XYZ file of C-alpha atoms in Angstrom:
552
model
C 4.563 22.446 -12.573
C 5.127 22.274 -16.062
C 6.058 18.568 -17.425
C 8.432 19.367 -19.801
C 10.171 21.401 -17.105
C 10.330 18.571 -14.624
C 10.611 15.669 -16.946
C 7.306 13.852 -15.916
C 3.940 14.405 -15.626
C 2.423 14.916 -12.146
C 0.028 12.680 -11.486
C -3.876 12.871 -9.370
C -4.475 10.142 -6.740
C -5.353 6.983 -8.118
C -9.230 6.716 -7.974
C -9.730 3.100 -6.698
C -13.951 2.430 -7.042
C -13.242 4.464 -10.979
C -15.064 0.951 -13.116
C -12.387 0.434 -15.331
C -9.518 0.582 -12.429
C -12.031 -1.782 -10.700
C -11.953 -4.065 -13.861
C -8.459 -4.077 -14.912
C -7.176 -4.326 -11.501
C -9.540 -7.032 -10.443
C -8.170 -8.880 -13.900
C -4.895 -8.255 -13.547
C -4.639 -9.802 -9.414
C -6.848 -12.349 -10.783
C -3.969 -13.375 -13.639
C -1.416 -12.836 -11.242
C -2.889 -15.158 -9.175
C -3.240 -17.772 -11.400
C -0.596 -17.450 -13.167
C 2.036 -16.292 -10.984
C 4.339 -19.297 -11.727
C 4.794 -18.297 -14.682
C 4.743 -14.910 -14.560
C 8.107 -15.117 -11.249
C 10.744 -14.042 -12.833
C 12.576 -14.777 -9.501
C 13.828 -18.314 -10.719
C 15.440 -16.105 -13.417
C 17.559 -13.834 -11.361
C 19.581 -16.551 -10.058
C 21.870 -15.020 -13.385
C 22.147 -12.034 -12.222
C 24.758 -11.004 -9.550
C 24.581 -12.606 -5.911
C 26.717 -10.494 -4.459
C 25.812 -9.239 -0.861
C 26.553 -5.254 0.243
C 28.943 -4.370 2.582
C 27.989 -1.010 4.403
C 29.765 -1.422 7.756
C 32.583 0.825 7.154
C 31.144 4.175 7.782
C 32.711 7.233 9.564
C 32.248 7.001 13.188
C 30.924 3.541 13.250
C 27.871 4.950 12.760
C 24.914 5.217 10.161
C 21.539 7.326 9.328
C 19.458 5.467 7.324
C 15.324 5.807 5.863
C 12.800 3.341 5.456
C 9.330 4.561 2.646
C 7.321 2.232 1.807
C 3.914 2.322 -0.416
C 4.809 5.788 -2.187
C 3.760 5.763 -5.808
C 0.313 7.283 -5.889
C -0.506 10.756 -6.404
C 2.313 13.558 -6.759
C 1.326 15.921 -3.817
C 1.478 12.773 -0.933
C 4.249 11.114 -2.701
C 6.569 14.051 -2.966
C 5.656 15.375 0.369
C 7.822 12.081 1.749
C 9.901 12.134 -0.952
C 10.945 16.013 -0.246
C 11.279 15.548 4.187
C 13.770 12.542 3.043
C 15.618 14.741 0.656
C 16.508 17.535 3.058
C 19.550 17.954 4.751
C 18.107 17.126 8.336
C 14.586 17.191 9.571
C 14.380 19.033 13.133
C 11.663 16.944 15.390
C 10.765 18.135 18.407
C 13.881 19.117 20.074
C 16.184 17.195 17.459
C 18.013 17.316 14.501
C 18.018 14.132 12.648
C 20.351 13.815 9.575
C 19.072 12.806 5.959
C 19.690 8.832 5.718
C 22.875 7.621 3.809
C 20.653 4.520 2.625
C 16.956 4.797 1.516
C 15.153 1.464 1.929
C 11.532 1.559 -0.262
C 9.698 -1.217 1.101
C 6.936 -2.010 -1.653
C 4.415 -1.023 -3.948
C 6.873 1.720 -5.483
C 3.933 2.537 -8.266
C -0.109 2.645 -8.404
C -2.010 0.922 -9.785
C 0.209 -1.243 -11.853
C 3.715 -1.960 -12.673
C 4.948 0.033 -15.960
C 7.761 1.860 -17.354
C 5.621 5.018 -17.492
C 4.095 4.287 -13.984
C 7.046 4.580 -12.321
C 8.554 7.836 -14.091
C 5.721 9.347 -13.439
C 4.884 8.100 -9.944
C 7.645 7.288 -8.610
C 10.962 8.482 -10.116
C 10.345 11.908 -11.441
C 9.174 12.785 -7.929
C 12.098 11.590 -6.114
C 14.075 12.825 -8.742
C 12.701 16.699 -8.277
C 13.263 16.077 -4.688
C 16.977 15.197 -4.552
C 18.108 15.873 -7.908
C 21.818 15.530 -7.578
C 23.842 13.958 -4.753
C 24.588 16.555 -1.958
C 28.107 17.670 -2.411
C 31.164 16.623 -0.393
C 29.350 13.873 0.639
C 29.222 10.549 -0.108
C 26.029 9.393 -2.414
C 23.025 8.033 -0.399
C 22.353 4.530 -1.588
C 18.825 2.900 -2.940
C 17.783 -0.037 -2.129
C 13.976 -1.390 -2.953
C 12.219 -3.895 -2.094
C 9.140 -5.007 -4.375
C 5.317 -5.300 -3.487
C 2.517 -6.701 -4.896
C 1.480 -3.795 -7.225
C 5.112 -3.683 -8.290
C 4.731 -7.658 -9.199
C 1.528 -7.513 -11.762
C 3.953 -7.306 -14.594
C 5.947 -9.969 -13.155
C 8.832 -7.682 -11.933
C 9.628 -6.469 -15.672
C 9.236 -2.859 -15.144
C 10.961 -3.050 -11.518
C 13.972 -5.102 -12.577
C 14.155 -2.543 -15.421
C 14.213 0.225 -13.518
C 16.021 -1.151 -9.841
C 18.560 -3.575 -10.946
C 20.077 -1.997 -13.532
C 24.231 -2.094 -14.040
C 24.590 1.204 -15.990
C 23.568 4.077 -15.367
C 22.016 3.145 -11.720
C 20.455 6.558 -9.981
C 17.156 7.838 -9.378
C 17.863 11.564 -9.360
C 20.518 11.605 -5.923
C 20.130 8.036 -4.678
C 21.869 5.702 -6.283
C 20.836 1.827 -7.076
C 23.263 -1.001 -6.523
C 21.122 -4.044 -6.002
C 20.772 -6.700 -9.046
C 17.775 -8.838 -7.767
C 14.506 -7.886 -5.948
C 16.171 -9.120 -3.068
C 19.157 -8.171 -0.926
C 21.220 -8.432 2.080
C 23.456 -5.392 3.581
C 25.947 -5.561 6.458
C 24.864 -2.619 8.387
C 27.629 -0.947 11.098
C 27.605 -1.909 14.782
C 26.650 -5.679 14.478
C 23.596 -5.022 12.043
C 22.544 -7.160 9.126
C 19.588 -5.987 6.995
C 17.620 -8.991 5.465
C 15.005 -8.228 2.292
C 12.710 -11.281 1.356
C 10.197 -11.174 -1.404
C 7.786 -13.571 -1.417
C 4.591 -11.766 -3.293
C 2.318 -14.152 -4.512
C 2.258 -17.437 -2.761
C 3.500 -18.978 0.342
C 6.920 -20.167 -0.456
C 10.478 -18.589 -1.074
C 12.176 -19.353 -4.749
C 14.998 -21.397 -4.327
C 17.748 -18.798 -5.674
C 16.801 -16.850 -3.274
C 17.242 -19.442 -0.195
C 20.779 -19.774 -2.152
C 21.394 -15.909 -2.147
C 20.417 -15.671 1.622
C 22.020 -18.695 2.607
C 25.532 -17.337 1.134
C 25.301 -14.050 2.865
C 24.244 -15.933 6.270
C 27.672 -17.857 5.969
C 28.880 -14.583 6.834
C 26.670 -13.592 10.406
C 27.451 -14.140 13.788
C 26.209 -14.915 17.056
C 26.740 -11.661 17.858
C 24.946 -9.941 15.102
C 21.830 -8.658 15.072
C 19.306 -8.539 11.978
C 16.832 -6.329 10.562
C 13.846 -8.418 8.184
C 12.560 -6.364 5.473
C 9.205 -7.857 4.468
C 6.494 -6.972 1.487
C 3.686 -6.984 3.484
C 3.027 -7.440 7.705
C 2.109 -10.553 7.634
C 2.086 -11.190 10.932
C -0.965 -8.425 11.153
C -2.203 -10.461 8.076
C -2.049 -13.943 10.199
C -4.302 -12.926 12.774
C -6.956 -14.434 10.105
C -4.898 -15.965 8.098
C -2.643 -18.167 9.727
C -0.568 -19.727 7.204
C 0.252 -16.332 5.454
C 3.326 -16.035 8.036
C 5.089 -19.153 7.541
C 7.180 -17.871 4.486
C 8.670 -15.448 6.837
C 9.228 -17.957 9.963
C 10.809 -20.479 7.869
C 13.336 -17.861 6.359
C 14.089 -17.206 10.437
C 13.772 -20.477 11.363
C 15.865 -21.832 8.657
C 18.324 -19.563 7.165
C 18.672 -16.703 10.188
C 18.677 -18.380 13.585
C 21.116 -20.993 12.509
C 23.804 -18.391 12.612
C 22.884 -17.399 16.786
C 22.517 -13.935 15.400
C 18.874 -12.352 17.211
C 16.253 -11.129 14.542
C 15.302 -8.091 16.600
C 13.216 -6.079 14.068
C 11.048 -6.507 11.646
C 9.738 -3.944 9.500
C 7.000 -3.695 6.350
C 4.326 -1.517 4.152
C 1.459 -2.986 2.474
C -0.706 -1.429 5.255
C -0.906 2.072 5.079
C -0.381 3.362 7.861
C 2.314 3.330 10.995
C 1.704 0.609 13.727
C 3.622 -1.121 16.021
C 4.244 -4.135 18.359
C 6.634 -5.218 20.498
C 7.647 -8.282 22.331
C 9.738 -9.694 24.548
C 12.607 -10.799 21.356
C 11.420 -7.834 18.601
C 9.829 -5.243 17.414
C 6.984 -5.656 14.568
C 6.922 -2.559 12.780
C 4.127 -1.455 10.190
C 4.982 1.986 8.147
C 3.216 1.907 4.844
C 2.589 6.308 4.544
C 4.746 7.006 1.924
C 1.925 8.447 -0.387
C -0.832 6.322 -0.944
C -4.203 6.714 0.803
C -4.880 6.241 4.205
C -5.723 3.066 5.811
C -7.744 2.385 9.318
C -5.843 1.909 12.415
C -8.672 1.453 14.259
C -9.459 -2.205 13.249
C -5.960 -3.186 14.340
C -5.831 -5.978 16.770
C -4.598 -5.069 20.155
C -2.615 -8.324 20.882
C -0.651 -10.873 18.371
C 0.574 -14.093 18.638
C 3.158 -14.843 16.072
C 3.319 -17.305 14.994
C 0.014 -18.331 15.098
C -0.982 -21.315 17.156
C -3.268 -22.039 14.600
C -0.744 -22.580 11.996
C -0.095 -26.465 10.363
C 3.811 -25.473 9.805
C 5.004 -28.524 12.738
C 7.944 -27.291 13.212
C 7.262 -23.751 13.462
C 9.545 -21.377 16.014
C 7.743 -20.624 19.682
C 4.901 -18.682 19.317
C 5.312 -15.520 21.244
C 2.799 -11.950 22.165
C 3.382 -9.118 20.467
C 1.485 -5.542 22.536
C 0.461 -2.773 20.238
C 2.257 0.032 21.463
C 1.550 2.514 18.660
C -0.564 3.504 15.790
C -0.685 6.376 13.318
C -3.145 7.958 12.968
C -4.749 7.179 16.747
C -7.865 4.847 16.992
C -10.049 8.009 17.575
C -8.851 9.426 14.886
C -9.453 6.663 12.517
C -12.705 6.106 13.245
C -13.384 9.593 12.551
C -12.245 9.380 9.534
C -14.470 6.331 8.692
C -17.414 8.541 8.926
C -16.082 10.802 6.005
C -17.271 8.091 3.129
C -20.178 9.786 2.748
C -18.877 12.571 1.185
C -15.814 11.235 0.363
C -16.640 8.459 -1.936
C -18.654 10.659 -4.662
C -16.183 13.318 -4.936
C -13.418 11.401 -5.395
C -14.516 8.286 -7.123
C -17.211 10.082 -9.915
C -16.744 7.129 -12.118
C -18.196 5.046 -9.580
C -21.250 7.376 -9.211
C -21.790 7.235 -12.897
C -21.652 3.111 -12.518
C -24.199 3.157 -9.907
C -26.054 5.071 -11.710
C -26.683 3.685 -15.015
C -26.979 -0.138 -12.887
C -29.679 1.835 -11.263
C -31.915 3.292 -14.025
C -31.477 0.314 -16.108
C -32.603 -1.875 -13.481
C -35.582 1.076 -12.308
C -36.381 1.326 -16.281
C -36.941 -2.975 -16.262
C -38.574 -2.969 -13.104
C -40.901 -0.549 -14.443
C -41.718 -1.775 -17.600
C -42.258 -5.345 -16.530
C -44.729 -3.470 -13.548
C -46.755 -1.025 -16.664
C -46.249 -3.965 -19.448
C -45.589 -0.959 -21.533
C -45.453 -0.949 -25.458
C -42.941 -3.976 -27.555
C -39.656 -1.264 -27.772
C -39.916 0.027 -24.505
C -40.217 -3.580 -23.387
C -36.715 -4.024 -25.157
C -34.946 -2.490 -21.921
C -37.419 -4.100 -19.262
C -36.973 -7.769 -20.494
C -33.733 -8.316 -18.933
C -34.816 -7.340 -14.864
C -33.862 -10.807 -13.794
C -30.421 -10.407 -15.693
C -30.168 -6.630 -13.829
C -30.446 -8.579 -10.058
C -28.367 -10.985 -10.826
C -26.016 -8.656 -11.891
C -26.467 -6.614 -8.504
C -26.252 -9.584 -6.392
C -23.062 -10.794 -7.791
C -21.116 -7.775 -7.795
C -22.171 -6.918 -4.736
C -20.847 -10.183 -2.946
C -17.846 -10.328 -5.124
C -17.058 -6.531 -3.641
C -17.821 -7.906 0.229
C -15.437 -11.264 -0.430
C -12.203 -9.698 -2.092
C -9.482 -12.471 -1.987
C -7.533 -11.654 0.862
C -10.401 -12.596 2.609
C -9.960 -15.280 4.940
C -11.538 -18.827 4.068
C -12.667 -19.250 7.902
C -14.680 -16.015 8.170
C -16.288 -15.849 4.471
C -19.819 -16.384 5.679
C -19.775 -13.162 7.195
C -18.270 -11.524 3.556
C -21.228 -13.450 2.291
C -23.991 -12.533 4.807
C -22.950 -8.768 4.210
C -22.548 -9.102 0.506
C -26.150 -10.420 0.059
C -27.168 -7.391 2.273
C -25.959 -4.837 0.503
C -27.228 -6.118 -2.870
C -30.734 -6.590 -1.339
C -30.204 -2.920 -0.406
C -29.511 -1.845 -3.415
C -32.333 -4.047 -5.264
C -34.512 -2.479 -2.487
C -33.514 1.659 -3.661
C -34.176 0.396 -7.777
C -37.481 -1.168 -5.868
C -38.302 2.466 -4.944
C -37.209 3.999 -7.535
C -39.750 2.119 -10.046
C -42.646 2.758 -7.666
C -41.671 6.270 -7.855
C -41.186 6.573 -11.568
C -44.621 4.918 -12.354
C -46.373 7.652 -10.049
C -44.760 10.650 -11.769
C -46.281 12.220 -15.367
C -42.873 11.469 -17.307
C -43.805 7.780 -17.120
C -46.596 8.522 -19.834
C -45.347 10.562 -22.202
C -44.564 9.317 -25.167
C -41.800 6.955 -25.686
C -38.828 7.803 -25.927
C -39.192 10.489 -23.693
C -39.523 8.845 -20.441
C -36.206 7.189 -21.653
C -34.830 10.258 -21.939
C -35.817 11.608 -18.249
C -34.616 8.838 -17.091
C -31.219 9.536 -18.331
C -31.371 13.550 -17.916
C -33.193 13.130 -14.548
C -33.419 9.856 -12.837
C -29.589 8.736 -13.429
C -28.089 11.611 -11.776
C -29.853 10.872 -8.411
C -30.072 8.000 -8.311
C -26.318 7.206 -8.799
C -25.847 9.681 -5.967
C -27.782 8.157 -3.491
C -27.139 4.496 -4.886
C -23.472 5.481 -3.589
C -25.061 6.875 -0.200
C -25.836 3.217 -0.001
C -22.808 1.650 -0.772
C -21.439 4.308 1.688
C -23.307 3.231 4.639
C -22.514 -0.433 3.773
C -18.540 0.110 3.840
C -19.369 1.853 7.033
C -21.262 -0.613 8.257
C -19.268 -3.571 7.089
C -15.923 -1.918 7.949
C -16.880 -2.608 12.168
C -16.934 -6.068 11.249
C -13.577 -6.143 9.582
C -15.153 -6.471 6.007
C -14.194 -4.406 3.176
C -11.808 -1.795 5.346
C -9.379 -1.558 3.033
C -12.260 -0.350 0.036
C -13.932 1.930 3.117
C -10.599 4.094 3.012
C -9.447 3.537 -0.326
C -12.887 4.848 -1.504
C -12.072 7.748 0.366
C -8.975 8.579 -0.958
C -7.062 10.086 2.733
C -4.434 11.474 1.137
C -3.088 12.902 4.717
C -1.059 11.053 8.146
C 1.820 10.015 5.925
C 5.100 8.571 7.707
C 8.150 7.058 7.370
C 11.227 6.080 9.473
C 14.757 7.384 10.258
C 16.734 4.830 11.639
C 20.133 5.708 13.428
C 23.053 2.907 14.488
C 25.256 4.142 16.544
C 29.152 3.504 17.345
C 28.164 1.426 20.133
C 25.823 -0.772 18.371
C 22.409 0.761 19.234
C 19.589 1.045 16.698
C 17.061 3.983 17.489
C 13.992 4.049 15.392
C 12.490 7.460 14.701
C 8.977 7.033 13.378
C 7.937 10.284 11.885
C 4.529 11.320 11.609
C 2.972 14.161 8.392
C -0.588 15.369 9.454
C -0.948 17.616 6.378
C 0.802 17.135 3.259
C 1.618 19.953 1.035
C -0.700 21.122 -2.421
C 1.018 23.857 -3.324
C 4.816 24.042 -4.507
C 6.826 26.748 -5.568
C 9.525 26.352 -8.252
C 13.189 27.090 -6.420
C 15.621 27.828 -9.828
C 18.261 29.439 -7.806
C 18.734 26.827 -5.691
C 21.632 24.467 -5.336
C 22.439 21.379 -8.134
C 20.886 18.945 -5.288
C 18.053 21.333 -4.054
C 14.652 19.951 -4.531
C 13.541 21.610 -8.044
C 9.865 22.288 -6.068
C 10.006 23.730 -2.355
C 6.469 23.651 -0.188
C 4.499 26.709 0.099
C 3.678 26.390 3.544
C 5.590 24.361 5.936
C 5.404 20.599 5.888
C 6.184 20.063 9.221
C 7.240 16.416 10.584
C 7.011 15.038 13.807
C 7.473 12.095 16.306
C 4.602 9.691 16.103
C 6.303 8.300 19.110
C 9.253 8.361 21.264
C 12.620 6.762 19.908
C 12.591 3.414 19.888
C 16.001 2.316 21.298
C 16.907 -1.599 20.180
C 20.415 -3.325 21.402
């Protein structure tokens, strides 16, 4: 896989506990954050076109279409999706379902952050190598992409850039026609696809209201709609309450007017496929498109949405939503949890390095303040107090990341403070067990020197042990999950969707399941213009996650 062959570089998983990732991505959510006012370029696109798509007149009255979301991380996971969608047809089970003439991307198109370089790299180079021209004699499958948060830390500059362009408006076969980071497309049979995007805060710009308002002029009673969201928040609500009302006053206000029945709803963010269903829709979680894997385990069995507990007053009726699916099963995902021990340091050897130096520096002060050793030496044992508070901050800042709910932070706390006293507890040990070994009176700087050679090493491995057995731990009580798999790195159980209307008006929902993704590609010269340049090894082979999901 040379790069100047394919025209990007192939990238390795993102390593989410590497320090500096920690740093700048902690910085740049932080910024986004507070600054996201200024920083929405949303207010900005009421410029740009408003125009709502028209894809109703298909042949047949009927229409294929594929929903990815949460794709741009490492090459081998990412183009494994990105090469099942390009194929002529998948065969699952005892089907054969047709490549989608619309590919919906629903978020988080690009790890960690938003740039030009991310995304050719990440994102379109992949896709591009998958489906490099579009297929002949047929028409040209249509892009359309929705952005998430990751895609929002440069305030949509890169995504805009690179999604709503008016010239030259392809990645590889798919072509782009949106102009905003929103859309709305008349679907055949009665459908409407909606696309919100509401990252960062709780409200909806008011060009957008204006944009969805002007295609809603042009719904019916009859019709029935399909709500694209970033992320599921009404998973999300379950502690946080007021994260859905965004969503319920777009239905609420702009949708139900019309008499036209919201019937599914369908997100990333969460990686991983889950789903519930109700009495009026289906809630539909697919976030496998390439980045790591995410517990199912932890999902709740049984939503109400919208939350009772919500201060919108004149929220819609709350209703229960079942779960009826997940991918990959509960067993399964709690297996998986158990693979952090091994996981974590192999994938993540910045972070061992971290914990390691934190370590010795604190072992070195807590040592030296113990011995009252010599003036220089005492130059790196002065600061112990400085070293715990240190540990103690960083380790409650890592239990209480900010999606954490306000209601249930003692417990982020509580298992914060544990862990640090943990890890205060192994430097503890590790002093007592450097004073009792020869090295710790030889002259200086050799001890210094051990420590580095000898001490660091181990102690950085089994520092992470401990941080191991604290997401492990923590992760049962719904704390740090998300950094319990992302530490991990799962780059396997990836999924996406293949949606179907038909000429009488039925939508069937195909979730399809990967187990194992593909490592090793061979190059396919001979093939034709829109073959994918790089052809799996061994066979990637898809499957149903669960039966067809049949919605009228």
């Amino acid at each position: 896989m040379d790069p100047k062959e394919l025209g990007f570089t192939p990238q390795r998983p993102v390593g989410w506990l590497a320090p500096l990732l920690l740093l700048s991505t902690g910085l740049r959510t932080l910024l986004a954050i507070l600054f996201g006012a200024y920083l929405d370029k949303r207010e900005l696109q009421n410029s740009l076109d408003g125009s709502w798509f028209d894809l109703s007149a298909t042949e047949n009255d009927e229409l294929w279409f594929d929903y990815v979301a949460d794709l741009g991380d490492g090459f081998h996971a990412t183009y494994s999706v990105a090469w099942l969608l390009a194929q002529d047809s998948l065969t699952v089970g005892d089907a054969e379902l047709p490549r989608g003439q619309v590919l919906l991307m629903g978020g988080d198109q690009v790890y960690p952050l938003a740039s030009g370089d991310g995304y050719e790299s990440r994102m379109k180079g992949p896709y591009r190598a998958a489906l490099p021209e579009p297929p002949a004699r047929q028409p040209r499958p249509t892009l359309f992409v929705l952005p998430g948060n990751h895609d929002w830390y440069d305030g949509l500059t890169a995504f805009l850039r690179l999604f709503a362009r008016r010239k030259d408006g392809h990645i590889g076969g798919w072509r782009t026609q949106q102009r905003r980071s929103y859309f709305a497309v008349k679907l055949p049979g009665d459908w409407w696809l909606f696309a919100m995007d509401e990252q960062f805060g709780a409200y909806i710009d008011d060009p957008q209201l204006q944009y969805f308002e002007e295609a809603a002029k042009n719904v019916g009673p009859r019709d029935r709609i399909m709500l694209m969201t970033p992320s599921p928040k009404w998973v999300k609500a379950a502690e946080d309450p007021e994260t859905y009302d965004a969503i319920d006053y777009l239905i609420r206000m702009i949708l139900a007017p019309t008499g036209a029945n919201v019937r599914v709803l369908v997100s990333g963010d969460l990686h991983h496929y889950a789903r519930y269903s109700g009495e009026d829709r289906e809630l539909i979680t697919c976030g496998g498109g390439g980045a790591y894997l995410l517990a199912t385990h932890q999902l709740p069995e049984q939503l109400t949405v919208p939350p009772e507990e919500t201060l919108t007053r004149n929220k819609s009726r709350s209703r229960t939503y079942d779960l009826r699916s997940r991918f990959p099963s509960k067993a399964a995902s709690k297996r998986m949890s158990w693979g952090v021990f091994h996981r974590v340091p192999t994938r993540n050897p910045g972070f061992v390095t971290m914990l390691g130096l934190i370590q010795t520096l604190t072992m070195l002060a807590a040592a030296g303040a113990a011995s009252q050793g010599g003036n220089i030496q005492r130059l790196f044992t002065i600061p112990l107090s400085l070293m715990v508070v240190l540990i103690m901050a960083g380790t409650v800042m890592f239990a209480k990341p900010p999606g954490a709910s306000l209601n249930n932070h003692a417990r982020h706390w509580l298992f914060g403070l544990g862990h640090g006293f943990a890890q205060i507890g192994l430097a503890v040990l590790g002093a007592w067990l450097w004073l009792n070994l020869p090295v710790h009176d030889w002259p200086w700087p050799v001890p210094l020197a051990a420590a580095i050679a000898i001490y660091w090493p181990v102690v950085g491995f089994l520092s992470t042990q401990v941080c191991a057995l604290y997401l492990l731990i923590a992760g049962m009580f719904n704390v740090n999950v998300n950094e319990l798999f992302a530490g991990q790195g799962i780059e396997d159980a990836k999924s996406f969707l293949r949606l179907h209307i038909t000429a009488d008006g039925t939508l069937t929902i195909h979730p399809i399941g990967v187990d194992k993704i593909c490592k090793k590609w061979v190059a396919d010269p001979e093939g034709d213009p829109h073959s994918s340049w790089l052809r799996p090894e061994q066979p990637l082979v898809p499957h149903r996650i669960e039966p067809p999901i049949e919605v009228r």
